[in-house]
Coordinates of C-alpha atoms in Angstrom, one line a residue:
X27 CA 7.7 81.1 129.9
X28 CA 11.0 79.5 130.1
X29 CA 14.4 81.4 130.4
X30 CA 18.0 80.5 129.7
X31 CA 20.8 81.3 131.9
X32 CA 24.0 82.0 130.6
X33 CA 27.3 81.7 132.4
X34 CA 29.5 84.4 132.6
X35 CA 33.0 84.1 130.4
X36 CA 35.2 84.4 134.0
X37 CA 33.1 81.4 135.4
X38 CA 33.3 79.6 132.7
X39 CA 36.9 79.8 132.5
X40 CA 37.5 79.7 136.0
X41 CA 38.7 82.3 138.9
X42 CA 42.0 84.2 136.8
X43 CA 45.6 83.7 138.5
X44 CA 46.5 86.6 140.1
X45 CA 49.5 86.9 138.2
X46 CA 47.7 87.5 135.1
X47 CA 45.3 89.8 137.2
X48 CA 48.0 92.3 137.9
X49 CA 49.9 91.8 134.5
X50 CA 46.2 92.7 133.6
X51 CA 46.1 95.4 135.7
X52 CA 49.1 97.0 135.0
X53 CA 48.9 96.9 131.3
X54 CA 45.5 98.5 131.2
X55 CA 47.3 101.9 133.3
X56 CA 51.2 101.4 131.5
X57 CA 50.5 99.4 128.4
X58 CA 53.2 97.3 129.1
X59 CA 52.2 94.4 127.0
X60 CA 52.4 96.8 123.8
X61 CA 55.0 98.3 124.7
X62 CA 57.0 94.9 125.0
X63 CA 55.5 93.4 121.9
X64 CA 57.2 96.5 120.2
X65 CA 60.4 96.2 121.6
X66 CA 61.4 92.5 123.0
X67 CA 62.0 91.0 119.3
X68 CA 64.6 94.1 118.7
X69 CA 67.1 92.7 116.6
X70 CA 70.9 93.1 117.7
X71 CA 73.4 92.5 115.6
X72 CA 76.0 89.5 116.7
X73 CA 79.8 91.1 116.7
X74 CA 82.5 90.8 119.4
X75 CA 83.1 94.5 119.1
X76 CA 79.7 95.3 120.0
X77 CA 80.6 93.9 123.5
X78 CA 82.4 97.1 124.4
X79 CA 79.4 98.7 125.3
X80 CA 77.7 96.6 127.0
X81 CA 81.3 96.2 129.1
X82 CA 81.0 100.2 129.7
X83 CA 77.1 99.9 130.8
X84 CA 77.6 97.0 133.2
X85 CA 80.8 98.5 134.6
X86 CA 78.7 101.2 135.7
X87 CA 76.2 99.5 136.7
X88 CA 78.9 98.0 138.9
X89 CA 79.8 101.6 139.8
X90 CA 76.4 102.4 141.0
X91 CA 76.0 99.1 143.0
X92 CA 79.4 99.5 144.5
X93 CA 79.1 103.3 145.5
X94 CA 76.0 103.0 147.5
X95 CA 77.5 100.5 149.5
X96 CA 80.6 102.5 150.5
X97 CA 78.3 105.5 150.5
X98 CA 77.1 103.8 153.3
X99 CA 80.3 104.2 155.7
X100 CA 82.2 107.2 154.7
X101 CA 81.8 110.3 156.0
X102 CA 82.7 113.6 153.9
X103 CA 84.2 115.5 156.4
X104 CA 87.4 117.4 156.8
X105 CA 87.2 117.5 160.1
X106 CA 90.6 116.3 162.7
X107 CA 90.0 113.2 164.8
X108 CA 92.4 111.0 166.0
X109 CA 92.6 107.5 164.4
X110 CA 92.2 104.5 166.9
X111 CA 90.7 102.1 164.2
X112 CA 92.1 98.6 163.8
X113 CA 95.2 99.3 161.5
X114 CA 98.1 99.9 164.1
X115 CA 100.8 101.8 162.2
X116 CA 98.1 104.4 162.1
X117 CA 97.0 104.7 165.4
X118 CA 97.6 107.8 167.2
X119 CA 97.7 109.9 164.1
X120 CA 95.8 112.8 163.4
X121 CA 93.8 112.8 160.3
X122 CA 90.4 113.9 158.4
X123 CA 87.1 112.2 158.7
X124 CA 87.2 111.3 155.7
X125 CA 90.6 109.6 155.7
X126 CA 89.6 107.7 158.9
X127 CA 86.5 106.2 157.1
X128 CA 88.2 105.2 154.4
X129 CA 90.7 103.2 156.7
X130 CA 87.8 102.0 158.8
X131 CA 86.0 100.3 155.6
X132 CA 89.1 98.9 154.6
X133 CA 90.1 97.2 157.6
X134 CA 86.8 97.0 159.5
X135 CA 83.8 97.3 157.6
X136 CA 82.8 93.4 156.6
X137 CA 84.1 93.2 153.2
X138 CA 84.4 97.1 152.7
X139 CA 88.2 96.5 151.4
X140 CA 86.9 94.1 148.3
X141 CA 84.0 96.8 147.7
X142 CA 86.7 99.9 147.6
X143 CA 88.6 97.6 145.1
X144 CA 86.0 96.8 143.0
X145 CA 84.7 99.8 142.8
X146 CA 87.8 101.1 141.7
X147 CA 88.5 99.6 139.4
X148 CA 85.3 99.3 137.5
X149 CA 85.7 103.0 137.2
X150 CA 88.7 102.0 135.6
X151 CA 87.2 99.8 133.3
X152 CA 84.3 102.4 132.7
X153 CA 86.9 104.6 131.6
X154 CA 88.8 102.0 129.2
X155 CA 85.3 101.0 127.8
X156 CA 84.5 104.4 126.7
X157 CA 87.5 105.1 125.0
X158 CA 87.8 101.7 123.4
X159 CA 84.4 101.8 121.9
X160 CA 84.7 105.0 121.0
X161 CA 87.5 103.7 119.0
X162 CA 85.3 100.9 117.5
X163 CA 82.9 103.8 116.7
X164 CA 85.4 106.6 115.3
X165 CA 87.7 104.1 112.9
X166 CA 84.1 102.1 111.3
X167 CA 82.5 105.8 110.8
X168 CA 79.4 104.5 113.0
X169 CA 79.0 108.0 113.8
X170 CA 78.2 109.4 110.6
X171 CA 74.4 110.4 109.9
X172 CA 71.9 109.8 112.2
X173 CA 74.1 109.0 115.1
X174 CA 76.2 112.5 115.5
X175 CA 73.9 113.2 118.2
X176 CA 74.8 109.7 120.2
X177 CA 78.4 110.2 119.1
X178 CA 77.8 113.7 121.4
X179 CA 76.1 111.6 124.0
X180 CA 79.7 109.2 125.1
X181 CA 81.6 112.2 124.4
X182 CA 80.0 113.7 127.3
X183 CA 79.6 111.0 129.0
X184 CA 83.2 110.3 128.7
X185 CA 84.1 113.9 130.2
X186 CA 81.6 113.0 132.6
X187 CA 83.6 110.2 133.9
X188 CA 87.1 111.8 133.9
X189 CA 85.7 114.2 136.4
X190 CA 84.2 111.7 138.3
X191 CA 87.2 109.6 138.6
X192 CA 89.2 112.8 140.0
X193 CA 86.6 113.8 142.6
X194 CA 86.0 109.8 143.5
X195 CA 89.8 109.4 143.9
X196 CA 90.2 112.6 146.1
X197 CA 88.0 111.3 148.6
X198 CA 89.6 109.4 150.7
X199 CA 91.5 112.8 151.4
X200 CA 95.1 110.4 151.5
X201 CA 98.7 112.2 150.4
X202 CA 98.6 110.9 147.1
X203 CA 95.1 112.7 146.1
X204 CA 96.0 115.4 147.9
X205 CA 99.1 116.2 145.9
X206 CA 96.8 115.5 143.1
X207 CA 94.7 118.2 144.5
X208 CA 97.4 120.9 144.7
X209 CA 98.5 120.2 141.0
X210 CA 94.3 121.4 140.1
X211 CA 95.2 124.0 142.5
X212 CA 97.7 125.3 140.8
X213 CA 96.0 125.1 137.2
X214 CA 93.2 127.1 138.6
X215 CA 95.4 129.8 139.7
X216 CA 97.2 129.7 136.7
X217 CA 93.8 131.2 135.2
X218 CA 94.3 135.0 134.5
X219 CA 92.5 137.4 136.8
X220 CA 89.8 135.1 137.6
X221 CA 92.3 132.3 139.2
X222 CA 92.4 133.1 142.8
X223 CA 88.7 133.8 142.9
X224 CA 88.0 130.1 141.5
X225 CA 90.5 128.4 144.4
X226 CA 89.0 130.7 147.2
X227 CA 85.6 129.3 146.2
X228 CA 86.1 125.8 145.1
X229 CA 88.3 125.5 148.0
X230 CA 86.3 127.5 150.8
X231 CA 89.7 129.5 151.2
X232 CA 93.2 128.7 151.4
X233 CA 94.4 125.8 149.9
X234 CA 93.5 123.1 151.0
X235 CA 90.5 124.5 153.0
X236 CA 87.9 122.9 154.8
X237 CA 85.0 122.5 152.1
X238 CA 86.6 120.5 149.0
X239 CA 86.0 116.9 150.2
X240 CA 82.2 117.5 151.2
X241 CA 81.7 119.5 147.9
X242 CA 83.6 116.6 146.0
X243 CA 80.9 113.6 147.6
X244 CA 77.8 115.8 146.8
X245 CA 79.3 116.2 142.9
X246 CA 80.8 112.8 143.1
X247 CA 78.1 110.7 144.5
X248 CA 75.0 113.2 143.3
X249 CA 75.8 115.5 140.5
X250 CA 77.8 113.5 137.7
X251 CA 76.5 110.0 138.5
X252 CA 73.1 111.5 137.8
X253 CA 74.2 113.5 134.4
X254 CA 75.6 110.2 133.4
X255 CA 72.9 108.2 134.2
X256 CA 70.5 110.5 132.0
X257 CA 73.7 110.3 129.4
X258 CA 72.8 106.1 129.4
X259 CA 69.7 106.4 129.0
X260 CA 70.0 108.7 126.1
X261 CA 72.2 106.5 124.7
X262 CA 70.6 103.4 125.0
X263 CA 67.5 105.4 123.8
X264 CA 69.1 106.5 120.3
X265 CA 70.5 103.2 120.1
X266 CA 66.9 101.6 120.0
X267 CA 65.4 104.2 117.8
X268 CA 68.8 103.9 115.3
X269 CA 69.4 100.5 115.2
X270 CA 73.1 99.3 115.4
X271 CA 75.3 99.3 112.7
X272 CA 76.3 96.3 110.8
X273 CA 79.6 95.3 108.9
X274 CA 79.0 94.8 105.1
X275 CA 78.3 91.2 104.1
X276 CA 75.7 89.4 102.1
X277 CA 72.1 90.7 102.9
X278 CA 73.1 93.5 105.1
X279 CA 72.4 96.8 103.7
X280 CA 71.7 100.4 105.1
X281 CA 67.9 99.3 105.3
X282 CA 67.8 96.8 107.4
X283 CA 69.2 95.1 110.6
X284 CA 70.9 91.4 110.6
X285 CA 71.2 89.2 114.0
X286 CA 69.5 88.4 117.2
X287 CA 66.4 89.2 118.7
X288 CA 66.8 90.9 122.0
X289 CA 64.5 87.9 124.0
X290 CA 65.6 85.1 124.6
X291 CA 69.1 84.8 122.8
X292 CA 70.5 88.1 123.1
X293 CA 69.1 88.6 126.6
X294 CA 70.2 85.3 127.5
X295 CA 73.7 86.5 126.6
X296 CA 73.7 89.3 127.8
X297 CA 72.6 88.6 131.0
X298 CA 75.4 86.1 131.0
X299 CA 78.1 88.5 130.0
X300 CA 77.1 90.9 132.6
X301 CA 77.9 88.1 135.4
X302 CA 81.4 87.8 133.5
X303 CA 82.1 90.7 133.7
X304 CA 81.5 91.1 137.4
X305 CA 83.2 88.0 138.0
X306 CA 86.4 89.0 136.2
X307 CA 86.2 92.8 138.0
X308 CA 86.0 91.2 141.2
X309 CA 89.1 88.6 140.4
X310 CA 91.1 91.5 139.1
X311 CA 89.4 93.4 143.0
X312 CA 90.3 90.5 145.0
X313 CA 94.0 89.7 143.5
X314 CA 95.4 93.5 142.7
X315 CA 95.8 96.2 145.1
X316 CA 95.1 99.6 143.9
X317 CA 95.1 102.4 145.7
X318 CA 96.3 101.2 149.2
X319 CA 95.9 104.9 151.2
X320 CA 97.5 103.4 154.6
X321 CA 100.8 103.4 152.5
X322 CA 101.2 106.8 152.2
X323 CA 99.0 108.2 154.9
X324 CA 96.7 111.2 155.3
X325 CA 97.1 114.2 153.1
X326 CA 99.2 117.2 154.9
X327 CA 99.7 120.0 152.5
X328 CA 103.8 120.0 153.4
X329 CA 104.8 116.8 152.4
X330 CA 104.2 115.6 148.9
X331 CA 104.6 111.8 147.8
X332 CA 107.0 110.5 146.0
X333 CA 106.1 108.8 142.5
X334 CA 103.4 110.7 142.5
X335 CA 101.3 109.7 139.1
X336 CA 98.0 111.1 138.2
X337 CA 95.5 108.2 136.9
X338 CA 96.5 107.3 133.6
X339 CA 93.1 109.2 132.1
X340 CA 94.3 112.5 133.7
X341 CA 98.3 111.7 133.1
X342 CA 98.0 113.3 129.6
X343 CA 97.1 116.7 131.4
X344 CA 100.1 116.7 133.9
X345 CA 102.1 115.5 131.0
X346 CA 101.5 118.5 128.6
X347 CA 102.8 120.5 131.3
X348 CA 105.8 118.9 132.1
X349 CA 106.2 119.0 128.6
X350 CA 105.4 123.1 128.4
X351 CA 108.6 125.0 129.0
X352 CA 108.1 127.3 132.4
X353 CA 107.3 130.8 130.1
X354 CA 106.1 133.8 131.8
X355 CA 105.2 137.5 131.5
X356 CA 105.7 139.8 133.6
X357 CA 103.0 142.7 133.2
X358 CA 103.2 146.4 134.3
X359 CA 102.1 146.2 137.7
X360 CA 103.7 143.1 138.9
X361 CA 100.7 141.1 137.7
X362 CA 102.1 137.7 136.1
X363 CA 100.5 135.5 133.2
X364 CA 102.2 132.0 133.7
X365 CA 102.0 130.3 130.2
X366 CA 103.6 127.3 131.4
X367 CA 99.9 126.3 132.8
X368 CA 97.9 127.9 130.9
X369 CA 98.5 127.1 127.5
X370 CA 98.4 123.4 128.1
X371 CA 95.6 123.0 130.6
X372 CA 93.3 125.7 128.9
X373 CA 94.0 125.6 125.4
X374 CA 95.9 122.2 124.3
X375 CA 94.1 119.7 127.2
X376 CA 90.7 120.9 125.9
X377 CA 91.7 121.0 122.6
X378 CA 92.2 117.6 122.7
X379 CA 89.3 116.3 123.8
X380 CA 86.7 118.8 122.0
X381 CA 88.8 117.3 118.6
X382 CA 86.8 114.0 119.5
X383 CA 83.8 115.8 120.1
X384 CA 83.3 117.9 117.0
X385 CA 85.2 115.2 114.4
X386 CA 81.6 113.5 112.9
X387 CA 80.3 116.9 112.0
X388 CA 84.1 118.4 110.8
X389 CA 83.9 115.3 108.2
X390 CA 80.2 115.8 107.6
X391 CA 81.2 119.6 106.3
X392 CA 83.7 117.6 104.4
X393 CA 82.1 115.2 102.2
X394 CA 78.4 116.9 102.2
X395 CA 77.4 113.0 102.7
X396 CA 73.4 113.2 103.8
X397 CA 73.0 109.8 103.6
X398 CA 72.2 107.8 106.5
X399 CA 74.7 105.0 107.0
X400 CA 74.1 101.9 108.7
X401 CA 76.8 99.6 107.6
X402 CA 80.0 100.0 109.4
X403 CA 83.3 101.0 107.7
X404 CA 86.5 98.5 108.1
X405 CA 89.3 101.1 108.9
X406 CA 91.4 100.3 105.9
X407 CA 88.4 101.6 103.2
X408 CA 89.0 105.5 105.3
X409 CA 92.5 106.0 105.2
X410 CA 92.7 109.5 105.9
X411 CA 90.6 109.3 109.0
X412 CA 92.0 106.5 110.0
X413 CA 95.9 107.9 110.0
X414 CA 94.3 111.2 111.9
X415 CA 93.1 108.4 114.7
X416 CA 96.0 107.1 115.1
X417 CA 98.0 110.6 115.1
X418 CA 95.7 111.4 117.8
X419 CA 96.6 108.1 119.7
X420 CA 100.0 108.8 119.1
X421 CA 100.0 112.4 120.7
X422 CA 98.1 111.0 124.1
X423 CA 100.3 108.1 124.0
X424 CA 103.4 111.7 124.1
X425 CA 101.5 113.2 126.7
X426 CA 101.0 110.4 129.0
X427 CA 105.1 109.5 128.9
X428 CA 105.4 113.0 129.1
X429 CA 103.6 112.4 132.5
X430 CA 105.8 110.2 134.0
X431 CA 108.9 111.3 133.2
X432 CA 110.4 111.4 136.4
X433 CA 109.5 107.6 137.0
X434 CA 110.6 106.8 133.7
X435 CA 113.8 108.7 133.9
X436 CA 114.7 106.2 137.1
X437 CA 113.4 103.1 136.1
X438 CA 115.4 103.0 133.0
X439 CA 118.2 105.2 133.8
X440 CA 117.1 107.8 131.3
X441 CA 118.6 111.5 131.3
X442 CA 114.9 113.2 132.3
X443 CA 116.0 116.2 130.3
X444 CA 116.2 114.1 127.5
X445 CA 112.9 112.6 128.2
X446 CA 111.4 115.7 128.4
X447 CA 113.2 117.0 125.0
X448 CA 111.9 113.3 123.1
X449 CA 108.5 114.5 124.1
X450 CA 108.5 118.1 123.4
X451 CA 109.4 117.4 120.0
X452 CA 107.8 114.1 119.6
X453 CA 104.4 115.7 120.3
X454 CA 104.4 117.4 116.6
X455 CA 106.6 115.5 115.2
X456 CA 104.9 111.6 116.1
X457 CA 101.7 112.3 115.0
X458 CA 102.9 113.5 112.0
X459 CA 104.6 110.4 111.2
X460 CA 102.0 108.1 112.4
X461 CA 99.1 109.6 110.1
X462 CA 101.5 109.1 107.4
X463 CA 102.4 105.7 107.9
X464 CA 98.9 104.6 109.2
X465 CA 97.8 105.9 105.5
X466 CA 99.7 103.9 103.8
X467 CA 99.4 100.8 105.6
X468 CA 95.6 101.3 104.4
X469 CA 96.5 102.1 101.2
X470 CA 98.8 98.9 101.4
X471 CA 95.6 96.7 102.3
X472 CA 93.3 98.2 99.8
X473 CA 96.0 97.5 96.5
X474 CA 95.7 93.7 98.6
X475 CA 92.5 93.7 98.5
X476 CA 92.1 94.7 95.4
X477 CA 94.3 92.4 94.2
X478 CA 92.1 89.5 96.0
X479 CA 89.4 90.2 94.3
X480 CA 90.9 90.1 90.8
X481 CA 93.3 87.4 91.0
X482 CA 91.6 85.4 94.0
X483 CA 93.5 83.7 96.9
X484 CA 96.9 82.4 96.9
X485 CA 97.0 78.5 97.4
X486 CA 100.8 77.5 97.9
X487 CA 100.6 75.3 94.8
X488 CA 102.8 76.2 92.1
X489 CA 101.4 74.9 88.5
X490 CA 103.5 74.8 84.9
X491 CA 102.3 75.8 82.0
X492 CA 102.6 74.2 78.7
X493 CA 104.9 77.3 77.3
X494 CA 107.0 76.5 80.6
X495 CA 106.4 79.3 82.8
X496 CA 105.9 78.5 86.5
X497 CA 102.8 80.5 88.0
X498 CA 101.0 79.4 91.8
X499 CA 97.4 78.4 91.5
X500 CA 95.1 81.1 93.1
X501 CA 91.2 80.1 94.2
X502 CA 88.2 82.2 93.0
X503 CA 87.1 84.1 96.3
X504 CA 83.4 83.1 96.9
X505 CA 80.4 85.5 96.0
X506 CA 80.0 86.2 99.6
X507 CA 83.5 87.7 100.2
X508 CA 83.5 89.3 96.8
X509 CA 80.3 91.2 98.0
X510 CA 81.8 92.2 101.5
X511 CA 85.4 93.4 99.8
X512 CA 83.5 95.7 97.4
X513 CA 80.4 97.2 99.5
X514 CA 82.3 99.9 100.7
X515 CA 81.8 103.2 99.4
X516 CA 83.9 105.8 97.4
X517 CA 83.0 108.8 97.3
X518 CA 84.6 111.8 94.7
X519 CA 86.6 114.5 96.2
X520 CA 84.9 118.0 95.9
X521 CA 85.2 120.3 92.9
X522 CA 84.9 123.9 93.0
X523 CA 84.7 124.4 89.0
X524 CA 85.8 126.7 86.9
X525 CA 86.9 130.3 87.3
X526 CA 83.2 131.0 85.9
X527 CA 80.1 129.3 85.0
X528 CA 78.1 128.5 81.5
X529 CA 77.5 132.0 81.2
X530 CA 81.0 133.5 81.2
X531 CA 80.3 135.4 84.6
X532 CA 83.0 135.4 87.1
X533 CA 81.9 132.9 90.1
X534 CA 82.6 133.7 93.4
X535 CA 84.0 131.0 95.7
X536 CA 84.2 131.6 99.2
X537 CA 87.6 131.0 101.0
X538 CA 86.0 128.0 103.1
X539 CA 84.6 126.2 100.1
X540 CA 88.1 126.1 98.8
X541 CA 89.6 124.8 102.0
X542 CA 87.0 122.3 101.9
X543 CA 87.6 121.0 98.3
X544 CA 91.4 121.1 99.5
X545 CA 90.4 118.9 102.6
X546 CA 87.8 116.5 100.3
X547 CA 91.2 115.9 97.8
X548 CA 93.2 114.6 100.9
X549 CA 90.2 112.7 101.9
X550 CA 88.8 110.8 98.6
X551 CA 91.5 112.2 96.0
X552 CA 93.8 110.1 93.6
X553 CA 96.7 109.1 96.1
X554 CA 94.1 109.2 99.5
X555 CA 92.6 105.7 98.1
X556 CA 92.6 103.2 95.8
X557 CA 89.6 102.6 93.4
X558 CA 87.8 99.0 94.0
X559 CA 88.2 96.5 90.7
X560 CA 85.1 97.5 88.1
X561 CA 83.0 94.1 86.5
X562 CA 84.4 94.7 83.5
X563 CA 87.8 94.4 85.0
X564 CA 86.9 91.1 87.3
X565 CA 85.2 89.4 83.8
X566 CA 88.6 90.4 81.7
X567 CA 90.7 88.3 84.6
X568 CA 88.4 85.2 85.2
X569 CA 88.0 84.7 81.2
X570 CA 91.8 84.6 81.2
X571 CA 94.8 83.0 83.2
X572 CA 94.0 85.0 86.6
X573 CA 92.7 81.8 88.3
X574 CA 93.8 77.8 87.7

């Protein structure tokens, strides 16, 4: 009886690496070799403006970094000690806890100063990223359908990181924060009936109490980096599931996706444009002082600083009410309602910001568009929206002089009733004129493109014709750019009908359906754009003298 051994596939092979033994491992519990098969070879398409989010995820990521390193050394507390740190002019001086770290990792903490900077200023950055690619998203209508959700998403995450900016730069408990401080003070009183009660409790008491910089750190450092870190996530999360957005050009459509695959050359870029943008954070860190607290000193609620500006994110705030002319009632009873506060911190300041918030679904309502939409608008092809952009840009733009009048006023030897007069007015009256203008600029580059299309590009080279007439030679545009000029859509303003329907009866029309198909003719209607060249139109030109 003879028998056969056979070897076992492991020994035939040879003992595994342990490498692949844990890679094994792990994706027999986590399925991490699926999951990355699914994912890595994610297509991403290749535009410079797609850079300002990743500029707005690795600035926080430099945030984050950053924060636990200076988390590290301060201490929240409002408590009086007497400074004897390293910084002379200081010495002697009573001040918070808090105030005393700060000075204590700027001048004696191993690179604490450099880490305060940069950290500082990548929250400024954070900031500028939002807004700016919010601005890429807004003026290409990349938030139409299925991305109003994600539009939602930075919205909140934006709001998210105003507040974190004024609780991380009221920290440091220094005179300038603290007059910030007193201005939020008196914005919450300003609240009727409920005011005092909110500064008693946010405060622990009087202003300035002894409980607003620990309660600050625990939001600053706990609260809102962790609702904006689930906000990322979210984001990034949608973004995966949605694809990006791709401007119109020859095979891109609203069914597919055109560019890079995540791994290796859009990780490899990535990962290189995260280092750059460190790099140029911590030049910017190393080479421009901001915020320098041992200027001014600690906060004392008797003194107030002079130049006093809030960060230019909040400066549209104090600017609306610098702007607001001091009105008050006096109710029976003695009790007073101080509408110089609240009407532009609790109806116009939030007005303002939940405009950017609810816009994709207002022009949703609008055009009844259920599409989804995947390739990315140029701004000139949505007039209308684009001239309401701007009008908003142009009222912050008020606000924040509005802000800083007073320095204004001195630097340039400006009457500051004056100022404040140009910006009272200019706030309706700008915006206004910049939607108008704005509008037709795009109308102005549609005719021009339209015109391109039909007649092709101008060369510089004049040509006679046999009858004598002088005309320049213009050059056929290629197929390519004839396709990206003309894949934009146009869509028909709405129609409410006749007074009544096929059947003679009356039909009713409800008042909103009407202010819609108002809203829809100053969107899509005769004079809100220009209609793109038909074929029959382009043939009739290149069979005749339109191109030589």
């Amino acid at each position: 009886m003879s028998t056969t051994s056979v070897k076992s596939p492991t020994k035939a092979r040879g003992k595994a690496p342990a490498g692949e033994k844990i890679a094994d491992w792990a994706d027999g519990r986590l399925g991490l070799y699926s999951l990355a098969k699914a994912n890595m070879r994610k297509i991403f398409p290749d535009h410079w403006s797609f850079l300002l989010g990743e500029i707005v995820l690795y600035s926080f990521i430099i945030i984050i970094l950053t924060g636990v390193y200076l988390t590290l050394f301060f201490v929240p507390s409002m408590a009086q000690v007497e400074y004897d740190g390293s910084y002379v002019p200081m010495q002697g001086v009573m001040m918070s806890e808090a105030y005393a770290s700060t000075l204590d990792i700027s001048f004696d903490v191993r690179g604490g100063l450099l880490v305060r900077q940069i950290h500082h200023w990548a929250a400024l950055i954070f900031i500028v990223g939002i807004m700016c690619h919010m601005f890429r998203v807004f003026f290409t209508g990349a938030f139409r359908k299925p991305r109003e959700v994600n539009w939602l998403f930075g919205w909140t995450l934006f709001i998210c990181a105003i507040f974190t900016g004024l609780t991380g730069y009221s920290l440091p408990d220094d005179l300038l924060s603290g007059t910030g401080l007193r201005f939020m003070d008196g914005a919450i009183l300003a609240t009727p009936v409920i005011g005092s009660y909110l500064s008693f409790f946010l405060f622990g008491g009087e202003f300035p109490g002894h409980d607003i910089i620990p309660r600050f750190f625990v939001i600053h450092v706990l609260l809102l980096p962790g609702l904006m870190l689930g906000l990322v996530a979210a984001h990034l999360i949608l973004v995966v599931y949605h694809k990006h957005t791709h401007y119109a050009g020859p095979g891109k459509t609203n069914d597919n996706v055109v560019g890079m695959p995540l791994l290796p050359v859009y990780t490899a870029k990535a990962g290189g444009f995260f280092f750059l943008v460190f790099g140029v954070i911590t030049a910017i860190a190393a080479t421009v002082s901001i915020n320098p607290i041992w200027v001014l000193g600690p906060y004392r609620p008797d003194q107030v600083s002079t130049n006093a500006q809030p960060d230019w994110y909040l400066g549209f705030s104090e600017g609306l009410v610098r702007m607001m002319p001091g009105w008050e009632w006096v109710l029976p009873g003695g009790y007073t309602v101080n509408f110089g506060l609240m009407i532009p911190l609790m109806i116009v300041f939030p007005l303002m910001l939940v405009l950017i918030g609810i816009y994709p679904f207002f022009e949703s309502w609008v055009t009844k568009d259920k599409r989804e939409h995947h390739i990315a608008q140029r701004p000139r092809n949505a007039p209308t929206r684009t001239g309401l952009g701007v009008a908003w840009l142009t009222a912050y733009a008020v606000t924040l002089l509005g802000g800083g009048n007073d320095v204004v006023a001195v630097n340039f030897n400006i009457s500051i009733n004056v100022l404040t007069w140009f910006c009272r007015i200019g706030f309706f009256v700008l915006p206004v004129l910049a939607f108008i203008v704005t509008r037709r600029i795009c109308l102005g580059l549609q005719r021009r493109d339209r015109e391109k299309i039909l007649h092709g590009r101008e060369t510089g080279i004049i040509k006679r014709l046999p009858h004598g007439e002088f005309i320049e030679v213009h050059e056929p545009l290629s197929q390519d750019m004839l396709y990206t000029l003309t894949a934009h859509d146009q869509l028909k303003p709405a129609e409410i009908g006749g007074a009544t329907d096929e059947n003679g009866v009356r039909r009713k029309v409800s008042p909103l359906e009407r202010v819609r198909a108002r809203i829809s003719r100053g969107y899509f209607g005769e004079h809100a754009q220009i209609p793109k060249p038909t074929g029959e139109e382009y043939k009739a030109i290149a069979n005749g003298h339109g191109h030589h």
